[in-house]
Amino acid sequence: QVQLVESGGGSVQVGGSLRLSCAASGGIAGCMGWFRQAPGKEREGVADIRRSGLTRYANFVKGRFTVSADNAKNTLSLEMNSLKPEDTAMYYCAADWSIWCSGGFSTQNYKYWGQGTQVTVSS
């Protein structure tokens, strides 16, 4: 059974850092991404990474977050720096193992999701 399990969430003050991890039992997929969802808001894409190494970031995290994949450890990571109160949300790991996966920031492009890990940034 394919599983995605996030970890590393927590509470930090403005300007702090956190490193989120996603353990992928099915191995690193061709397309993987990080999404987040705050209460009362829609789930939004944060960053994604493709097999080619191409990474994409939402404007609201550019220069602050870094996504990476470790194939040997079957782990997807999201390093978050200079955190802001608006970064507060549940963060989800997503994967698409399809040969022709496109990735991106649409939830429709991912078939597998983790349960999420909470990130809270206090001012």
mmCIF file of N, CA and C in Angstrom:
data_model
loop_
_atom_site.group_PDB
_atom_site.id
_atom_site.type_symbol
_atom_site.label_atom_id
_atom_site.label_comp_id
_atom_site.label_asym_id
_atom_site.label_seq_id
_atom_site.Cartn_x
_atom_site.Cartn_y
_atom_site.Cartn_z
ATOM 1 N N GLN A 1 0.832 -1.177 0.000
ATOM 2 C CA GLN A 1 0.000 0.000 0.000
ATOM 3 C C GLN A 1 0.880 1.244 0.000
ATOM 4 N N VAL A 2 0.642 2.134 -0.930
ATOM 5 C CA VAL A 2 1.407 3.367 -1.040
ATOM 6 C C VAL A 2 0.970 4.338 0.060
ATOM 7 N N GLN A 3 1.949 4.904 0.754
ATOM 8 C CA GLN A 3 1.654 5.853 1.816
ATOM 9 C C GLN A 3 2.605 7.042 1.773
ATOM 10 N N LEU A 4 2.075 8.196 2.139
ATOM 11 C CA LEU A 4 2.855 9.412 2.260
ATOM 12 C C LEU A 4 2.635 9.896 3.682
ATOM 13 N N VAL A 5 3.709 10.065 4.426
ATOM 14 C CA VAL A 5 3.605 10.479 5.819
ATOM 15 C C VAL A 5 4.467 11.702 6.077
ATOM 16 N N GLU A 6 3.812 12.813 6.409
ATOM 17 C CA GLU A 6 4.519 14.059 6.688
ATOM 18 C C GLU A 6 4.941 14.134 8.148
ATOM 19 N N SER A 7 5.993 14.893 8.393
ATOM 20 C CA SER A 7 6.461 15.131 9.745
ATOM 21 C C SER A 7 7.261 16.425 9.757
ATOM 22 N N GLY A 8 7.536 16.933 10.942
ATOM 23 C CA GLY A 8 8.354 18.132 11.068
ATOM 24 C C GLY A 8 7.599 19.414 11.363
ATOM 25 N N GLY A 9 6.275 19.352 11.356
ATOM 26 C CA GLY A 9 5.494 20.540 11.648
ATOM 27 C C GLY A 9 5.628 20.934 13.101
ATOM 28 N N GLY A 10 5.172 22.140 13.411
ATOM 29 C CA GLY A 10 5.252 22.621 14.775
ATOM 30 C C GLY A 10 4.924 24.090 14.861
ATOM 31 N N SER A 11 5.184 24.675 16.004
ATOM 32 C CA SER A 11 4.927 26.092 16.238
ATOM 33 C C SER A 11 6.234 26.855 16.339
ATOM 34 N N VAL A 12 6.325 27.943 15.586
ATOM 35 C CA VAL A 12 7.521 28.781 15.602
ATOM 36 C C VAL A 12 7.123 30.245 15.594
ATOM 37 N N GLN A 13 8.065 31.101 15.926
ATOM 38 C CA GLN A 13 7.831 32.531 15.907
ATOM 39 C C GLN A 13 8.178 33.090 14.532
ATOM 40 N N VAL A 14 7.681 34.273 14.253
ATOM 41 C CA VAL A 14 7.968 34.937 12.984
ATOM 42 C C VAL A 14 9.477 34.974 12.741
ATOM 43 N N GLY A 15 9.877 34.613 11.521
ATOM 44 C CA GLY A 15 11.284 34.624 11.180
ATOM 45 C C GLY A 15 11.985 33.309 11.444
ATOM 46 N N GLY A 16 11.285 32.387 12.066
ATOM 47 C CA GLY A 16 11.865 31.093 12.384
ATOM 48 C C GLY A 16 11.909 30.161 11.194
ATOM 49 N N SER A 17 12.404 28.954 11.435
ATOM 50 C CA SER A 17 12.538 27.964 10.375
ATOM 51 C C SER A 17 12.010 26.601 10.790
ATOM 52 N N LEU A 18 11.583 25.845 9.799
ATOM 53 C CA LEU A 18 11.130 24.480 10.009
ATOM 54 C C LEU A 18 11.498 23.673 8.774
ATOM 55 N N ARG A 19 11.730 22.390 8.961
ATOM 56 C CA ARG A 19 12.007 21.505 7.847
ATOM 57 C C ARG A 19 10.981 20.380 7.888
ATOM 58 N N LEU A 20 10.149 20.324 6.866
ATOM 59 C CA LEU A 20 9.138 19.292 6.778
ATOM 60 C C LEU A 20 9.668 18.122 5.968
ATOM 61 N N SER A 21 9.237 16.931 6.328
ATOM 62 C CA SER A 21 9.651 15.736 5.611
ATOM 63 C C SER A 21 8.435 14.921 5.219
ATOM 64 N N CYS A 22 8.551 14.218 4.117
ATOM 65 C CA CYS A 22 7.486 13.347 3.640
ATOM 66 C C CYS A 22 8.114 12.014 3.275
ATOM 67 N N ALA A 23 7.776 10.990 4.030
ATOM 68 C CA ALA A 23 8.279 9.648 3.753
ATOM 69 C C ALA A 23 7.353 8.985 2.755
ATOM 70 N N ALA A 24 7.885 8.616 1.619
ATOM 71 C CA ALA A 24 7.091 7.999 0.556
ATOM 72 C C ALA A 24 7.406 6.511 0.455
ATOM 73 N N SER A 25 6.459 5.696 0.894
ATOM 74 C CA SER A 25 6.669 4.245 0.877
ATOM 75 C C SER A 25 6.828 3.689 -0.530
ATOM 76 N N GLY A 26 6.251 4.384 -1.506
ATOM 77 C CA GLY A 26 6.340 3.941 -2.887
ATOM 78 C C GLY A 26 7.539 4.500 -3.616
ATOM 79 N N GLY A 27 8.416 5.174 -2.888
ATOM 80 C CA GLY A 27 9.578 5.781 -3.506
ATOM 81 C C GLY A 27 9.249 7.174 -4.014
ATOM 82 N N ILE A 28 10.264 7.913 -4.389
ATOM 83 C CA ILE A 28 10.060 9.259 -4.906
ATOM 84 C C ILE A 28 9.398 9.172 -6.273
ATOM 85 N N ALA A 29 8.287 9.864 -6.427
ATOM 86 C CA ALA A 29 7.534 9.842 -7.675
ATOM 87 C C ALA A 29 8.115 10.818 -8.684
ATOM 88 N N GLY A 30 7.698 10.654 -9.927
ATOM 89 C CA GLY A 30 8.168 11.541 -10.976
ATOM 90 C C GLY A 30 7.761 12.977 -10.728
ATOM 91 N N CYS A 31 6.612 13.140 -10.087
ATOM 92 C CA CYS A 31 6.118 14.460 -9.728
ATOM 93 C C CYS A 31 5.675 14.450 -8.274
ATOM 94 N N MET A 32 6.236 15.328 -7.477
ATOM 95 C CA MET A 32 5.856 15.436 -6.081
ATOM 96 C C MET A 32 5.721 16.901 -5.714
ATOM 97 N N GLY A 33 4.839 17.166 -4.776
ATOM 98 C CA GLY A 33 4.621 18.549 -4.407
ATOM 99 C C GLY A 33 4.209 18.746 -2.962
ATOM 100 N N TRP A 34 4.295 19.981 -2.542
ATOM 101 C CA TRP A 34 3.836 20.388 -1.224
ATOM 102 C C TRP A 34 2.690 21.370 -1.398
ATOM 103 N N PHE A 35 1.637 21.141 -0.652
ATOM 104 C CA PHE A 35 0.476 22.018 -0.657
ATOM 105 C C PHE A 35 0.187 22.435 0.771
ATOM 106 N N ARG A 36 -0.611 23.465 0.932
ATOM 107 C CA ARG A 36 -0.996 23.866 2.278
ATOM 108 C C ARG A 36 -2.434 24.363 2.263
ATOM 109 N N GLN A 37 -3.072 24.256 3.406
ATOM 110 C CA GLN A 37 -4.449 24.687 3.524
ATOM 111 C C GLN A 37 -4.701 25.289 4.897
ATOM 112 N N ALA A 38 -5.109 26.539 4.898
ATOM 113 C CA ALA A 38 -5.446 27.234 6.134
ATOM 114 C C ALA A 38 -6.943 27.108 6.363
ATOM 115 N N PRO A 39 -7.390 27.226 7.607
ATOM 116 C CA PRO A 39 -8.822 27.116 7.901
ATOM 117 C C PRO A 39 -9.656 28.076 7.060
ATOM 118 N N GLY A 40 -10.707 27.558 6.435
ATOM 119 C CA GLY A 40 -11.586 28.388 5.641
ATOM 120 C C GLY A 40 -11.077 28.735 4.259
ATOM 121 N N LYS A 41 -9.910 28.226 3.898
ATOM 122 C CA LYS A 41 -9.340 28.519 2.590
ATOM 123 C C LYS A 41 -9.135 27.247 1.774
ATOM 124 N N GLU A 42 -8.972 27.419 0.475
ATOM 125 C CA GLU A 42 -8.736 26.284 -0.407
ATOM 126 C C GLU A 42 -7.293 25.832 -0.312
ATOM 127 N N ARG A 43 -7.078 24.573 -0.647
ATOM 128 C CA ARG A 43 -5.724 24.044 -0.646
ATOM 129 C C ARG A 43 -4.942 24.690 -1.789
ATOM 130 N N GLU A 44 -3.738 25.163 -1.499
ATOM 131 C CA GLU A 44 -2.936 25.838 -2.499
ATOM 132 C C GLU A 44 -1.549 25.218 -2.632
ATOM 133 N N GLY A 45 -1.034 25.251 -3.839
ATOM 134 C CA GLY A 45 0.280 24.696 -4.091
ATOM 135 C C GLY A 45 1.367 25.582 -3.509
ATOM 136 N N VAL A 46 2.384 24.959 -2.956
ATOM 137 C CA VAL A 46 3.506 25.669 -2.359
ATOM 138 C C VAL A 46 4.766 25.487 -3.199
ATOM 139 N N ALA A 47 5.069 24.244 -3.513
ATOM 140 C CA ALA A 47 6.255 23.932 -4.304
ATOM 141 C C ALA A 47 6.133 22.533 -4.886
ATOM 142 N N ASP A 48 6.803 22.293 -5.996
ATOM 143 C CA ASP A 48 6.822 20.947 -6.542
ATOM 144 C C ASP A 48 8.187 20.661 -7.144
ATOM 145 N N ILE A 49 8.454 19.390 -7.364
ATOM 146 C CA ILE A 49 9.723 18.965 -7.941
ATOM 147 C C ILE A 49 9.456 17.789 -8.865
ATOM 148 N N ARG A 50 10.101 17.797 -10.016
ATOM 149 C CA ARG A 50 9.935 16.739 -10.994
ATOM 150 C C ARG A 50 11.202 15.908 -11.104
ATOM 151 N N ARG A 51 11.097 14.758 -11.754
ATOM 152 C CA ARG A 51 12.216 13.835 -11.899
ATOM 153 C C ARG A 51 13.444 14.514 -12.495
ATOM 154 N N SER A 52 13.227 15.472 -13.370
ATOM 155 C CA SER A 52 14.312 16.186 -14.021
ATOM 156 C C SER A 52 15.069 17.090 -13.055
ATOM 157 N N GLY A 53 14.467 17.321 -11.889
ATOM 158 C CA GLY A 53 15.070 18.205 -10.915
ATOM 159 C C GLY A 53 14.456 19.593 -10.943
ATOM 160 N N LEU A 54 13.597 19.825 -11.920
ATOM 161 C CA LEU A 54 12.919 21.115 -12.035
ATOM 162 C C LEU A 54 12.069 21.361 -10.803
ATOM 163 N N THR A 55 12.192 22.541 -10.242
ATOM 164 C CA THR A 55 11.392 22.921 -9.092
ATOM 165 C C THR A 55 10.603 24.177 -9.418
ATOM 166 N N ARG A 56 9.453 24.292 -8.808
ATOM 167 C CA ARG A 56 8.619 25.463 -8.984
ATOM 168 C C ARG A 56 8.088 25.894 -7.625
ATOM 169 N N TYR A 57 7.962 27.185 -7.443
ATOM 170 C CA TYR A 57 7.507 27.728 -6.174
ATOM 171 C C TYR A 57 6.406 28.747 -6.360
ATOM 172 N N ALA A 58 5.488 28.758 -5.426
ATOM 173 C CA ALA A 58 4.456 29.773 -5.422
ATOM 174 C C ALA A 58 5.132 31.098 -5.084
ATOM 175 N N ASN A 59 4.584 32.181 -5.599
ATOM 176 C CA ASN A 59 5.182 33.488 -5.358
ATOM 177 C C ASN A 59 5.330 33.824 -3.879
ATOM 178 N N PHE A 60 4.396 33.358 -3.081
ATOM 179 C CA PHE A 60 4.426 33.717 -1.673
ATOM 180 C C PHE A 60 5.495 33.002 -0.850
ATOM 181 N N VAL A 61 6.234 32.067 -1.480
ATOM 182 C CA VAL A 61 7.307 31.384 -0.750
ATOM 183 C C VAL A 61 8.659 31.490 -1.446
ATOM 184 N N LYS A 62 8.693 32.086 -2.623
ATOM 185 C CA LYS A 62 9.944 32.202 -3.363
ATOM 186 C C LYS A 62 11.020 32.908 -2.547
ATOM 187 N N GLY A 63 12.193 32.304 -2.521
ATOM 188 C CA GLY A 63 13.298 32.876 -1.789
ATOM 189 C C GLY A 63 13.326 32.477 -0.334
ATOM 190 N N ARG A 64 12.259 31.843 0.138
ATOM 191 C CA ARG A 64 12.179 31.453 1.544
ATOM 192 C C ARG A 64 12.119 29.937 1.739
ATOM 193 N N PHE A 65 11.461 29.241 0.812
ATOM 194 C CA PHE A 65 11.299 27.788 0.916
ATOM 195 C C PHE A 65 12.128 27.077 -0.139
ATOM 196 N N THR A 66 12.562 25.867 0.184
ATOM 197 C CA THR A 66 13.314 25.044 -0.753
ATOM 198 C C THR A 66 12.806 23.612 -0.702
ATOM 199 N N VAL A 67 12.430 23.067 -1.854
ATOM 200 C CA VAL A 67 11.954 21.693 -1.922
ATOM 201 C C VAL A 67 13.068 20.811 -2.475
ATOM 202 N N SER A 68 13.174 19.613 -1.944
ATOM 203 C CA SER A 68 14.193 18.682 -2.409
ATOM 204 C C SER A 68 13.711 17.253 -2.228
ATOM 205 N N ALA A 69 14.329 16.343 -2.950
ATOM 206 C CA ALA A 69 13.979 14.931 -2.862
ATOM 207 C C ALA A 69 15.239 14.097 -2.688
ATOM 208 N N ASP A 70 15.160 13.131 -1.811
ATOM 209 C CA ASP A 70 16.269 12.214 -1.561
ATOM 210 C C ASP A 70 15.793 10.833 -1.984
ATOM 211 N N ASN A 71 16.203 10.414 -3.168
ATOM 212 C CA ASN A 71 15.762 9.125 -3.688
ATOM 213 C C ASN A 71 16.222 7.938 -2.840
ATOM 214 N N ALA A 72 17.409 8.031 -2.287
ATOM 215 C CA ALA A 72 17.944 6.946 -1.468
ATOM 216 C C ALA A 72 17.124 6.730 -0.204
ATOM 217 N N LYS A 73 16.610 7.805 0.347
ATOM 218 C CA LYS A 73 15.835 7.732 1.580
ATOM 219 C C LYS A 73 14.332 7.769 1.341
ATOM 220 N N ASN A 74 13.932 7.882 0.076
ATOM 221 C CA ASN A 74 12.516 7.965 -0.279
ATOM 222 C C ASN A 74 11.825 9.074 0.512
ATOM 223 N N THR A 75 12.482 10.210 0.561
ATOM 224 C CA THR A 75 11.982 11.320 1.349
ATOM 225 C C THR A 75 11.935 12.630 0.566
ATOM 226 N N LEU A 76 10.817 13.307 0.680
ATOM 227 C CA LEU A 76 10.638 14.627 0.094
ATOM 228 C C LEU A 76 10.726 15.617 1.240
ATOM 229 N N SER A 77 11.425 16.715 1.035
ATOM 230 C CA SER A 77 11.591 17.705 2.097
ATOM 231 C C SER A 77 11.173 19.092 1.653
ATOM 232 N N LEU A 78 10.839 19.901 2.634
ATOM 233 C CA LEU A 78 10.527 21.307 2.386
ATOM 234 C C LEU A 78 11.178 22.103 3.497
ATOM 235 N N GLU A 79 12.229 22.825 3.148
ATOM 236 C CA GLU A 79 12.907 23.674 4.114
ATOM 237 C C GLU A 79 12.247 25.039 4.081
ATOM 238 N N MET A 80 11.770 25.484 5.212
ATOM 239 C CA MET A 80 11.059 26.748 5.295
ATOM 240 C C MET A 80 11.831 27.713 6.185
ATOM 241 N N ASN A 81 12.155 28.856 5.635
ATOM 242 C CA ASN A 81 12.882 29.886 6.364
ATOM 243 C C ASN A 81 12.087 31.188 6.362
ATOM 244 N N SER A 82 12.474 32.090 7.246
ATOM 245 C CA SER A 82 11.826 33.402 7.335
ATOM 246 C C SER A 82 10.309 33.267 7.359
ATOM 247 N N LEU A 83 9.834 32.398 8.208
ATOM 248 C CA LEU A 83 8.401 32.125 8.274
ATOM 249 C C LEU A 83 7.584 33.336 8.714
ATOM 250 N N LYS A 84 6.404 33.440 8.129
ATOM 251 C CA LYS A 84 5.485 34.531 8.393
ATOM 252 C C LYS A 84 4.179 33.977 8.945
ATOM 253 N N PRO A 85 3.403 34.807 9.641
ATOM 254 C CA PRO A 85 2.126 34.332 10.173
ATOM 255 C C PRO A 85 1.219 33.742 9.092
ATOM 256 N N GLU A 86 1.267 34.305 7.888
ATOM 257 C CA GLU A 86 0.439 33.813 6.799
ATOM 258 C C GLU A 86 0.859 32.438 6.276
ATOM 259 N N ASP A 87 1.985 31.928 6.764
ATOM 260 C CA ASP A 87 2.418 30.585 6.393
ATOM 261 C C ASP A 87 1.717 29.535 7.244
ATOM 262 N N THR A 88 0.999 29.974 8.249
ATOM 263 C CA THR A 88 0.280 29.064 9.132
ATOM 264 C C THR A 88 -0.754 28.275 8.333
ATOM 265 N N ALA A 89 -0.649 26.959 8.376
ATOM 266 C CA ALA A 89 -1.545 26.087 7.620
ATOM 267 C C ALA A 89 -1.187 24.633 7.868
ATOM 268 N N MET A 90 -2.043 23.758 7.374
ATOM 269 C CA MET A 90 -1.738 22.341 7.367
ATOM 270 C C MET A 90 -0.991 22.102 6.061
ATOM 271 N N TYR A 91 0.169 21.487 6.142
ATOM 272 C CA TYR A 91 0.967 21.229 4.957
ATOM 273 C C TYR A 91 0.868 19.772 4.540
ATOM 274 N N TYR A 92 0.622 19.566 3.255
ATOM 275 C CA TYR A 92 0.432 18.231 2.713
ATOM 276 C C TYR A 92 1.465 17.866 1.657
ATOM 277 N N CYS A 93 1.851 16.628 1.658
ATOM 278 C CA CYS A 93 2.738 16.067 0.652
ATOM 279 C C CYS A 93 1.859 15.360 -0.368
ATOM 280 N N ALA A 94 2.181 15.502 -1.645
ATOM 281 C CA ALA A 94 1.404 14.869 -2.695
ATOM 282 C C ALA A 94 2.323 14.231 -3.732
ATOM 283 N N ALA A 95 1.832 13.172 -4.368
ATOM 284 C CA ALA A 95 2.647 12.471 -5.356
ATOM 285 C C ALA A 95 1.827 11.929 -6.512
ATOM 286 N N ASP A 96 2.467 11.853 -7.658
ATOM 287 C CA ASP A 96 1.867 11.269 -8.852
ATOM 288 C C ASP A 96 2.938 10.420 -9.505
ATOM 289 N N TRP A 97 2.739 9.110 -9.472
ATOM 290 C CA TRP A 97 3.720 8.192 -10.040
ATOM 291 C C TRP A 97 3.478 7.899 -11.517
ATOM 292 N N SER A 98 2.561 8.581 -12.147
ATOM 293 C CA SER A 98 2.281 8.379 -13.567
ATOM 294 C C SER A 98 3.510 8.712 -14.404
ATOM 295 N N ILE A 99 3.712 7.938 -15.462
ATOM 296 C CA ILE A 99 4.856 8.159 -16.348
ATOM 297 C C ILE A 99 4.844 9.566 -16.931
ATOM 298 N N TRP A 100 3.656 10.023 -17.295
ATOM 299 C CA TRP A 100 3.512 11.338 -17.907
ATOM 300 C C TRP A 100 2.966 12.387 -16.951
ATOM 301 N N CYS A 101 3.356 12.305 -15.687
ATOM 302 C CA CYS A 101 2.879 13.267 -14.716
ATOM 303 C C CYS A 101 3.324 14.673 -15.087
ATOM 304 N N SER A 102 2.500 15.636 -14.735
ATOM 305 C CA SER A 102 2.801 17.032 -15.058
ATOM 306 C C SER A 102 3.151 17.878 -13.835
ATOM 307 N N GLY A 103 2.795 17.389 -12.659
ATOM 308 C CA GLY A 103 3.071 18.141 -11.439
ATOM 309 C C GLY A 103 2.288 19.432 -11.409
ATOM 310 N N GLY A 104 2.897 20.457 -10.899
ATOM 311 C CA GLY A 104 2.241 21.751 -10.848
ATOM 312 C C GLY A 104 1.493 21.973 -9.554
ATOM 313 N N PHE A 105 0.687 23.031 -9.556
ATOM 314 C CA PHE A 105 -0.013 23.428 -8.348
ATOM 315 C C PHE A 105 -1.505 23.124 -8.325
ATOM 316 N N SER A 106 -1.943 22.260 -9.220
ATOM 317 C CA SER A 106 -3.335 21.840 -9.230
ATOM 318 C C SER A 106 -3.468 20.541 -8.450
ATOM 319 N N THR A 107 -4.388 20.495 -7.505
ATOM 320 C CA THR A 107 -4.591 19.288 -6.715
ATOM 321 C C THR A 107 -5.044 18.124 -7.578
ATOM 322 N N GLN A 108 -5.627 18.423 -8.728
ATOM 323 C CA GLN A 108 -6.121 17.394 -9.636
ATOM 324 C C GLN A 108 -4.988 16.578 -10.259
ATOM 325 N N ASN A 109 -3.785 17.089 -10.220
ATOM 326 C CA ASN A 109 -2.650 16.409 -10.835
ATOM 327 C C ASN A 109 -1.983 15.373 -9.932
ATOM 328 N N TYR A 110 -2.459 15.254 -8.720
ATOM 329 C CA TYR A 110 -1.861 14.319 -7.775
ATOM 330 C C TYR A 110 -2.867 13.301 -7.276
ATOM 331 N N LYS A 111 -2.472 12.044 -7.299
ATOM 332 C CA LYS A 111 -3.368 10.966 -6.891
ATOM 333 C C LYS A 111 -3.212 10.550 -5.439
ATOM 334 N N TYR A 112 -2.032 10.781 -4.869
ATOM 335 C CA TYR A 112 -1.769 10.365 -3.509
ATOM 336 C C TYR A 112 -1.425 11.544 -2.607
ATOM 337 N N TRP A 113 -1.964 11.505 -1.397
ATOM 338 C CA TRP A 113 -1.781 12.576 -0.430
ATOM 339 C C TRP A 113 -1.479 12.045 0.959
ATOM 340 N N GLY A 114 -0.687 12.807 1.705
ATOM 341 C CA GLY A 114 -0.423 12.458 3.083
ATOM 342 C C GLY A 114 -1.518 13.032 3.950
ATOM 343 N N GLN A 115 -1.433 12.803 5.255
ATOM 344 C CA GLN A 115 -2.450 13.288 6.182
ATOM 345 C C GLN A 115 -2.215 14.729 6.614
ATOM 346 N N GLY A 116 -1.028 15.244 6.355
ATOM 347 C CA GLY A 116 -0.720 16.620 6.676
ATOM 348 C C GLY A 116 0.014 16.797 7.994
ATOM 349 N N THR A 117 0.736 17.901 8.097
ATOM 350 C CA THR A 117 1.425 18.261 9.333
ATOM 351 C C THR A 117 1.201 19.753 9.555
ATOM 352 N N GLN A 118 0.837 20.112 10.764
ATOM 353 C CA GLN A 118 0.477 21.494 11.068
ATOM 354 C C GLN A 118 1.686 22.392 11.298
ATOM 355 N N VAL A 119 1.638 23.568 10.675
ATOM 356 C CA VAL A 119 2.672 24.585 10.859
ATOM 357 C C VAL A 119 1.977 25.834 11.376
ATOM 358 N N THR A 120 2.432 26.323 12.508
ATOM 359 C CA THR A 120 1.850 27.519 13.096
ATOM 360 C C THR A 120 2.947 28.545 13.352
ATOM 361 N N VAL A 121 2.763 29.737 12.797
ATOM 362 C CA VAL A 121 3.740 30.811 12.950
ATOM 363 C C VAL A 121 3.100 31.943 13.737
ATOM 364 N N SER A 122 3.662 32.247 14.887
ATOM 365 C CA SER A 122 3.111 33.270 15.766
ATOM 366 C C SER A 122 3.881 34.577 15.665
ATOM 367 N N SER A 123 3.158 35.683 15.679
ATOM 368 C CA SER A 123 3.764 37.000 15.629
ATOM 369 C C SER A 123 3.900 37.593 17.018
#
